Short mmCIF file of C-alpha atoms and ligand atoms in Angstrom, two decimals:
data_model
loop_
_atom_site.label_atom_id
_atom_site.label_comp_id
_atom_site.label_asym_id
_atom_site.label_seq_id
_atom_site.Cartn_x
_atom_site.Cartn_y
_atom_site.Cartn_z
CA UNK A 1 -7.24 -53.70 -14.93
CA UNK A 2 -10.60 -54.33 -12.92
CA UNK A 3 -14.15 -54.73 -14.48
CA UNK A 4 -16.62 -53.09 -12.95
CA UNK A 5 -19.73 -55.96 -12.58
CA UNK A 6 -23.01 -55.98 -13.28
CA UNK A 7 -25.96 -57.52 -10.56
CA UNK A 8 -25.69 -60.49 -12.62
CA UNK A 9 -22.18 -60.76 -12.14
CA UNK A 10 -20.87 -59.45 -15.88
CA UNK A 11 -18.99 -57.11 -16.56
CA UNK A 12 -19.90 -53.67 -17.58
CA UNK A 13 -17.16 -51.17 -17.93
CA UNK A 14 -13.24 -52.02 -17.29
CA UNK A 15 -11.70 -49.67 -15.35
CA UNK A 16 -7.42 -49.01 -14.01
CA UNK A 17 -7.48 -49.70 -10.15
CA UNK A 18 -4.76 -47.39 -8.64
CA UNK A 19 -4.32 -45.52 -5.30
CA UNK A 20 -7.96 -45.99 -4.19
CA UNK A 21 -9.26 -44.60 -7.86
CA UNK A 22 -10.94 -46.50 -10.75
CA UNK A 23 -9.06 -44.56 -13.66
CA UNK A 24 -10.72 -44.77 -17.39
CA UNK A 25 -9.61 -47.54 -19.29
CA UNK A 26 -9.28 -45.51 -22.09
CA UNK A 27 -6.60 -43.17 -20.41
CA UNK A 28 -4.97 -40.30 -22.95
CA UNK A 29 -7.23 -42.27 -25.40
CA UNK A 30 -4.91 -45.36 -25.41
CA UNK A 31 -5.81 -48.79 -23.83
CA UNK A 32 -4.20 -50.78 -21.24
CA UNK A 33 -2.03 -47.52 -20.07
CA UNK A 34 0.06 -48.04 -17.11
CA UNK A 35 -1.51 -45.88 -14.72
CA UNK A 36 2.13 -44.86 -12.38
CA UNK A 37 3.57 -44.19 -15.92
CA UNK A 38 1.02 -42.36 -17.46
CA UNK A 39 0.34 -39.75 -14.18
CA UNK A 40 4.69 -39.19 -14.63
CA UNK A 41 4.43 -38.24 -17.67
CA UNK A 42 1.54 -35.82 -16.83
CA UNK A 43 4.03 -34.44 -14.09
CA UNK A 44 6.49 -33.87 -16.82
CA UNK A 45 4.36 -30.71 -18.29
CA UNK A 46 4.86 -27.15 -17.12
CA UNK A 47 1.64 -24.86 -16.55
CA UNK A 48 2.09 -20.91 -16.29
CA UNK A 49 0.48 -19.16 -13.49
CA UNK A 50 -2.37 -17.56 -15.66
CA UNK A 51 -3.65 -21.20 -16.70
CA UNK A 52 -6.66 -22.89 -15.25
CA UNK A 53 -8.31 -25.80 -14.54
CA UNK A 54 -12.12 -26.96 -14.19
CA UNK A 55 -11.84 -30.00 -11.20
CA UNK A 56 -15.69 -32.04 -11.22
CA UNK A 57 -17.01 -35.58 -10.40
CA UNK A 58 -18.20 -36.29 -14.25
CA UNK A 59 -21.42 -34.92 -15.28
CA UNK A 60 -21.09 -31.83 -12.70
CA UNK A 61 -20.89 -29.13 -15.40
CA UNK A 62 -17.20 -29.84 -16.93
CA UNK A 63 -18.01 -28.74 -20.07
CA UNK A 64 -20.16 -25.50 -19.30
CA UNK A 65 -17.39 -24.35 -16.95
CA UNK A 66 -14.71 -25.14 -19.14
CA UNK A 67 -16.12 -23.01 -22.15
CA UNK A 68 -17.10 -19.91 -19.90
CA UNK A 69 -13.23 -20.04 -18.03
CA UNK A 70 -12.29 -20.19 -22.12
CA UNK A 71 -14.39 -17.31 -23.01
CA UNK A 72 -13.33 -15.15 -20.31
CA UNK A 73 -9.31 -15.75 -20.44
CA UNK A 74 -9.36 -15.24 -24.38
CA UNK A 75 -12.08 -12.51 -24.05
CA UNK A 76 -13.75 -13.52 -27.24
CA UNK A 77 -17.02 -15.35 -27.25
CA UNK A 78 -15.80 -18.36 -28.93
CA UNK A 79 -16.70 -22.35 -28.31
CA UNK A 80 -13.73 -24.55 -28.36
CA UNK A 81 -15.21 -27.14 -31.29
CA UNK A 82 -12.78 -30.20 -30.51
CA UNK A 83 -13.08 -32.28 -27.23
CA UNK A 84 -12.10 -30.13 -24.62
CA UNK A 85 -8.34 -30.63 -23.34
CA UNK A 86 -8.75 -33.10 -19.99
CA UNK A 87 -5.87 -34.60 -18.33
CA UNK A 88 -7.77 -38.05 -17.93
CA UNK A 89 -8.34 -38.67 -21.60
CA UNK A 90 -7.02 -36.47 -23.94
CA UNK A 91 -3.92 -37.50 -26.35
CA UNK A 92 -0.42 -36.46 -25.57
CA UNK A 93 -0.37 -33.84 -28.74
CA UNK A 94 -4.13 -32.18 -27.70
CA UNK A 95 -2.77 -31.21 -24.19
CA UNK A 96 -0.12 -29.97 -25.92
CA UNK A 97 -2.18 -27.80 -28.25
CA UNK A 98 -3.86 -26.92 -25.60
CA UNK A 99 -1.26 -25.37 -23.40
CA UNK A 100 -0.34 -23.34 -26.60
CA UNK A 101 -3.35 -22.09 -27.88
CA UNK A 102 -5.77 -22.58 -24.79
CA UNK A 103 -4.49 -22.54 -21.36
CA UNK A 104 -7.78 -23.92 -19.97
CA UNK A 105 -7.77 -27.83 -18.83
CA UNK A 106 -10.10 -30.46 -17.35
CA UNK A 107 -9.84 -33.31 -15.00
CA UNK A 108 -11.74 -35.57 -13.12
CA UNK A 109 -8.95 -37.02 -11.01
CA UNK A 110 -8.24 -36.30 -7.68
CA UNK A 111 -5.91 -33.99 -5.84
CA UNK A 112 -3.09 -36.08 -5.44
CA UNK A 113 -3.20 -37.62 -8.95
CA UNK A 114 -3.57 -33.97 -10.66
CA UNK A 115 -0.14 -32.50 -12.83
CA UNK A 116 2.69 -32.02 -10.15
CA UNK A 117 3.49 -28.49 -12.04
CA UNK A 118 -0.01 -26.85 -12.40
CA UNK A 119 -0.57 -27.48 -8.70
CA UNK A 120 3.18 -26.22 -7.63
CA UNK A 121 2.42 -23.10 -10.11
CA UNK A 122 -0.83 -22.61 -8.45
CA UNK A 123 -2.86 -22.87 -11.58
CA UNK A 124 -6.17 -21.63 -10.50
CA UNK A 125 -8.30 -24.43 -9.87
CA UNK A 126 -12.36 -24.35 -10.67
CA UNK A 127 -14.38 -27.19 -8.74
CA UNK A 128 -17.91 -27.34 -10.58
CA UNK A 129 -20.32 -29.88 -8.43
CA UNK A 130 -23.74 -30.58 -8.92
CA UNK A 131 -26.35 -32.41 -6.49
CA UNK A 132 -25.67 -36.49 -6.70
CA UNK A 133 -29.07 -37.00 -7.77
CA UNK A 134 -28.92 -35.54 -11.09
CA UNK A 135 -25.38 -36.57 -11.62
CA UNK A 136 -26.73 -40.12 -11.31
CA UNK A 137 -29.20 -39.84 -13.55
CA UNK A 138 -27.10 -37.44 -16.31
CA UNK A 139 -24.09 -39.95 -15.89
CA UNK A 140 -26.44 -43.07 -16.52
CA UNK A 141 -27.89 -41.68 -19.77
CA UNK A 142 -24.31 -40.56 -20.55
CA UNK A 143 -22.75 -43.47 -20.09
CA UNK A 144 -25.72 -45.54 -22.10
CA UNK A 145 -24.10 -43.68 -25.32
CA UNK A 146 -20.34 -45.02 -24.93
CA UNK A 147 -19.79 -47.89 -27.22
CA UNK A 148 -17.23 -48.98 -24.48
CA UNK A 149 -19.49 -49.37 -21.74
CA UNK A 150 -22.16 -52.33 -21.75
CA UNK A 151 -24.95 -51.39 -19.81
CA UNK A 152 -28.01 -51.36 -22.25
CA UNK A 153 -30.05 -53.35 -20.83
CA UNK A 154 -29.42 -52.21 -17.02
CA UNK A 155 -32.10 -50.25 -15.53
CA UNK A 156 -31.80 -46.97 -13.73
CA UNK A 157 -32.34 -48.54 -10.17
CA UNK A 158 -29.23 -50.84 -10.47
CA UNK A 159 -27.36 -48.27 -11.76
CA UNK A 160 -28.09 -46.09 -9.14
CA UNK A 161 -27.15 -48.74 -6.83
CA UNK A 162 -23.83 -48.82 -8.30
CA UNK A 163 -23.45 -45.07 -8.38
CA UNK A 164 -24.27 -45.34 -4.72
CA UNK A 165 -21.11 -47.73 -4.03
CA UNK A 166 -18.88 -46.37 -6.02
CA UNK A 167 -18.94 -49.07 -8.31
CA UNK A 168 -18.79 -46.69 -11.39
CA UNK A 169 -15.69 -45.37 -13.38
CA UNK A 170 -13.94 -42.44 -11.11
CA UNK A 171 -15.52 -43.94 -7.95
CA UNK A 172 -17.86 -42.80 -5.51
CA UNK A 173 -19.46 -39.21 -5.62
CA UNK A 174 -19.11 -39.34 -1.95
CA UNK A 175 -15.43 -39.95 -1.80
CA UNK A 176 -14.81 -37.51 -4.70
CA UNK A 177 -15.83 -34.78 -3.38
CA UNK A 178 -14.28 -35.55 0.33
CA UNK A 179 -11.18 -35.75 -1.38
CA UNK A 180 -11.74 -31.87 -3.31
CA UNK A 181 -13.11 -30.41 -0.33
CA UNK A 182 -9.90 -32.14 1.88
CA UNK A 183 -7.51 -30.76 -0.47
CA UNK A 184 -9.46 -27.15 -0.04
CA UNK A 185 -9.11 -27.47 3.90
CA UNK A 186 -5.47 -28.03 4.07
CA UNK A 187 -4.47 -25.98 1.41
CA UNK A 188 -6.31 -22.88 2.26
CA UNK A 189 -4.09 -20.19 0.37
CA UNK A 190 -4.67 -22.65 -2.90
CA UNK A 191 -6.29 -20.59 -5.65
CA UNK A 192 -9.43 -22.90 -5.73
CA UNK A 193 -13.33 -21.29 -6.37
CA UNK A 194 -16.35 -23.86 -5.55
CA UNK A 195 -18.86 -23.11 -7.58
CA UNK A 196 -22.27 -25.46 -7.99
CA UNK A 197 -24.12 -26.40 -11.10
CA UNK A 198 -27.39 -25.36 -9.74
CA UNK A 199 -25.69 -21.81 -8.78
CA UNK A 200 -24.60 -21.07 -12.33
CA UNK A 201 -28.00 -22.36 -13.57
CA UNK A 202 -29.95 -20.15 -11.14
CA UNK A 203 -28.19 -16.91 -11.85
CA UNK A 204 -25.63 -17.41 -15.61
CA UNK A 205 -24.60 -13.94 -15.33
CA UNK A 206 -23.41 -13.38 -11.48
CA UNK A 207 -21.85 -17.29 -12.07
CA UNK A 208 -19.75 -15.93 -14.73
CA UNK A 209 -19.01 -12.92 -13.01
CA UNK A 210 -18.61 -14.73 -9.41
CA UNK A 211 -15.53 -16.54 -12.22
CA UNK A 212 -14.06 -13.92 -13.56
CA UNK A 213 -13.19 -12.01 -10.73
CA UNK A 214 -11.92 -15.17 -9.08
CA UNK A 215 -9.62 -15.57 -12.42
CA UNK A 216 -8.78 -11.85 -11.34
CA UNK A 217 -9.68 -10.74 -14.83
CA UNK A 218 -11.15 -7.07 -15.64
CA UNK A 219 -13.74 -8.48 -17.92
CA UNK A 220 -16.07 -6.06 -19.10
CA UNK A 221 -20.21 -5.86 -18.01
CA UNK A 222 -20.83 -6.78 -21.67
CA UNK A 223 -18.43 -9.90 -21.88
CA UNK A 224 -19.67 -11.23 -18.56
CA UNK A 225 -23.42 -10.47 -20.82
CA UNK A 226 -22.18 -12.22 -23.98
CA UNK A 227 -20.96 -15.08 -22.20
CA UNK A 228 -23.72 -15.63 -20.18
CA UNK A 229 -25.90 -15.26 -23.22
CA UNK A 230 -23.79 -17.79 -25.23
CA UNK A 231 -23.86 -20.50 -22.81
CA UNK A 232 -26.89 -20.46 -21.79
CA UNK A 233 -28.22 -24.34 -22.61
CA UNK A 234 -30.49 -23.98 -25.43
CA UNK A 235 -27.72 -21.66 -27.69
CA UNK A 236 -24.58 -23.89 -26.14
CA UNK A 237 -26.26 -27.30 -27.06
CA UNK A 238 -27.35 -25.87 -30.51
CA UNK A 239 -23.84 -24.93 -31.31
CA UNK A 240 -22.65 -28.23 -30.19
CA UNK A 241 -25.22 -30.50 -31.94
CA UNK A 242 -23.93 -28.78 -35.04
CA UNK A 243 -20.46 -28.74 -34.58
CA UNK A 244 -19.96 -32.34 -33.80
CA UNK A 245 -16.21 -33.30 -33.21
CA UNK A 246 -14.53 -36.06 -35.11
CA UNK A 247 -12.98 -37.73 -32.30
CA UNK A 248 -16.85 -38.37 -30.88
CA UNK A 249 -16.88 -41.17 -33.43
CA UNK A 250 -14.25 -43.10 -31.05
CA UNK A 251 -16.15 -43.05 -28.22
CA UNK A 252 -20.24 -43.74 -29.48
CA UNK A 253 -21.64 -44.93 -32.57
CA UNK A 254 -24.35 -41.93 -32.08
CA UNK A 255 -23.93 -39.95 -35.19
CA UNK A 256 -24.56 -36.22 -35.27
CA UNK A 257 -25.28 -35.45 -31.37
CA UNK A 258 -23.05 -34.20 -28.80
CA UNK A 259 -23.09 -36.68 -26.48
CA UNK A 260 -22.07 -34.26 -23.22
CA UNK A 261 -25.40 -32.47 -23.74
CA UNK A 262 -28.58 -33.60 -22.82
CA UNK A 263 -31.55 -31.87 -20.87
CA UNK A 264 -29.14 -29.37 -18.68
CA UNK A 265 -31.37 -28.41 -16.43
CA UNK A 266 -31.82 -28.74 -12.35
CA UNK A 267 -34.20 -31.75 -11.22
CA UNK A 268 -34.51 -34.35 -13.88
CA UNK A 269 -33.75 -37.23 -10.90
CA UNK A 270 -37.47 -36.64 -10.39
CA UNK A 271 -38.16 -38.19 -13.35
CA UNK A 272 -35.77 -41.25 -12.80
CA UNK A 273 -35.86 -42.16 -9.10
CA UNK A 274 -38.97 -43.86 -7.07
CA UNK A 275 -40.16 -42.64 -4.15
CA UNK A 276 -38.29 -45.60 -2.76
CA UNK A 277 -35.68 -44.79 -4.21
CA UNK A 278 -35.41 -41.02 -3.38
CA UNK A 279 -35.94 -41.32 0.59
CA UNK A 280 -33.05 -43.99 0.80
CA UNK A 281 -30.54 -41.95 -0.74
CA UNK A 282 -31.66 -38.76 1.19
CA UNK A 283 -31.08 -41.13 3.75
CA UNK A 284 -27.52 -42.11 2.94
CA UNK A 285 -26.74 -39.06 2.78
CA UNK A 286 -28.28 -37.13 6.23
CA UNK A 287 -24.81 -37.46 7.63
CA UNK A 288 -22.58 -36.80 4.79
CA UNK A 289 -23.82 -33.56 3.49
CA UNK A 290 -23.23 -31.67 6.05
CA UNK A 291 -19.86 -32.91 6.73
CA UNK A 292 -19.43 -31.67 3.05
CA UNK A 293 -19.51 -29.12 3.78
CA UNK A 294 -21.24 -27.64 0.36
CA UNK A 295 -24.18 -26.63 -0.56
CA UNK A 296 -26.21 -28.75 -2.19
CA UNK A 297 -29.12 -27.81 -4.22
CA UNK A 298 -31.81 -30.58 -5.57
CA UNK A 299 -33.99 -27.97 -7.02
CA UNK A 300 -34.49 -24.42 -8.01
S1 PPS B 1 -18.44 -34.84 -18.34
O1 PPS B 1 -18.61 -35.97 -19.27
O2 PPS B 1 -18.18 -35.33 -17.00
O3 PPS B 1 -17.43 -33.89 -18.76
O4 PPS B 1 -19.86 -34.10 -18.35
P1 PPS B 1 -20.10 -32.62 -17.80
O5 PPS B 1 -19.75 -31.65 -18.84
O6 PPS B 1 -19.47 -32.48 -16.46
O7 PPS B 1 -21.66 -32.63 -17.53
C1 PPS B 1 -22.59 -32.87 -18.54
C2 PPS B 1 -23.91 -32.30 -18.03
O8 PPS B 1 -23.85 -30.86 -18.09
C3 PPS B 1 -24.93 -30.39 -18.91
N1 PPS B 1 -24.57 -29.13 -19.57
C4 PPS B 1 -25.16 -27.95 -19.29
N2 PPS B 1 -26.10 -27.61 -18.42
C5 PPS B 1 -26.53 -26.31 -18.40
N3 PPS B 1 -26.05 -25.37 -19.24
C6 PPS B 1 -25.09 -25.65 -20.14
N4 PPS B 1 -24.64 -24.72 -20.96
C7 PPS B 1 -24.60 -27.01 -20.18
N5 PPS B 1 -23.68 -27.64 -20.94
C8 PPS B 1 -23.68 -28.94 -20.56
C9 PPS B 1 -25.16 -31.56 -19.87
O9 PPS B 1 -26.37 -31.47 -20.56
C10 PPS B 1 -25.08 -32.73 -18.90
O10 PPS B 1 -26.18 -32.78 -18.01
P2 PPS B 1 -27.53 -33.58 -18.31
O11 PPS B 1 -28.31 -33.54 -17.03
O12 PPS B 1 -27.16 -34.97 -18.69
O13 PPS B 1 -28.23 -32.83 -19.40
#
């Protein structure tokens, strides 16, 4: 167990230090998990080849891709009303509902920590990533709504700082996404689509399209329509806000909101960082980007 500090030394959030990751606390919604033991007993599920599974640094577009990979593999036009199956929190008995009636997971761990049998069965893999800036800022006002984190009265600036050092739950952005975009370069015959928040936000339609035929699924022109239609923000947030799921109660003492959706849209960091603020991190990150090696997008 590690707590994450505060600038005044406090701590904030308690996190699982193992192999170079900061895991939840709250790990397959149980506390104090042993982290070794919990990632066997992950490795002790089997995956069939037609399952799949939406890879992001939080607040990249989990949810959104999750729902449209749903959509497409059942072919019905349908939202998934519980929290969504992820390997890093959900219960035991929800990943197992999940493989029966779903087939569609989540995770925000990396490579190396992911189900032994989905990657040997070559589940196809989905990385969603978004530009850092408006992760920041989507992850702070996230994270401001979890009863288990105690950051109320921190401003954006020092969490930002903290974002920028990794000193948040899952780690640095940074590191992240060096570790996805590793695994992608070694493992080049891997079933694994990149696909950025921005892109999907720019064009719904050819995003859900670009996903289907990755999935190798014949979906038809007016499925990839419905789909797009559905998830669009305004109607997906609607549908959420009014189909709020129990288990939300365990994790924020906001009543009737979905917490995982907010403004969903591209460039909100505008209206969180200074000017300051802004050409330091574009600084930071002149000589990281490109070694990326994705495109990143900080406006449409
Ligand atoms: S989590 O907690 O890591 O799983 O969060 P995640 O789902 O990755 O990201 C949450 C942000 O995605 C936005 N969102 C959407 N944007 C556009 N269209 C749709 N349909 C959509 N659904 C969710 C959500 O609002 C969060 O971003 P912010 O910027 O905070 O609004």
């Amino acid at each position: 167990m590690k707590a994450l500090l505060n600038e005044k030394g406090e701590p904030y959030e308690k996190v699982m230090e193992h192999d170079g990751y900061y895991f939840p606390n709250n790990l397959g919604a149980q506390k104090n998990v042993n982290v070794p033991a919990f990632l066997a007993g992950l490795n002790e599920l089997n995956f069939r080849d037609d399952e799949i599974c939406v890879v992001s640094y939080p607040k990249s577009g989990t949810h959104w891709t999750f729902e449209i990979c749903n959509m497409l593999k059942s072919g019905r036009t349908e939202f998934i009303d519980t929290l969504i199956p992820i390997f890093d929190y959900s219960p035991k008995e929800m990943l197992k509902f999940a493989q029966s009636k779903i087939g569609v997971y989540t995770s925000h761990f990396y490579p190396r920590h992911m189900p032994k049998q989905l990657m040997k069965t070559r589940c196809k893999i989905i990385h969603v990533y978004r530009n850092p800036k408006d992760v920041a800022v989507s992850f702070f006002n996230f994270i401001k709504k979890l009863n288990y984190v105690d950051i109320q009265d921190m401003s954006f600036s020092e969490f930002l700082r903290h974002f920028v050092s990794g000193n948040v739950h899952c780690g640095s952005w940074v590191k992240w996404i060096e570790e996805w975009t590793t695994f992608k370069r070694e493992n080049p015959n891997y079933p694994l689509l990149e696909i950025s928040y921005e892109e999907m936000k720019n064009n719904l339609k050819e995003s859900v399209e670009r996903i289907s035929n990755f999935l190798g699924l014949d979906s038809s022109p007016k499925l990839v329509e419905d789909i797009a239609r559905k998830c669009d923000f305004d109607v997906m947030s609607a549908h959420k806000n009014s189909h709020v799921p129990e288990r939300m109660k365990n994790i924020s003492s906001l009543e009737n909101t979905h917490i995982f959706y907010r403004k969903g849209g591209v460039g909100d960091w505008k209206n969180h960082f200074t000017v300051a603020e802004n050409e330091a991190f574009d600084k930071s990150m002149e000589t990281i980007l490109p070694i990326l090696g994705l495109k990143i997008t900080h406006e449409l």
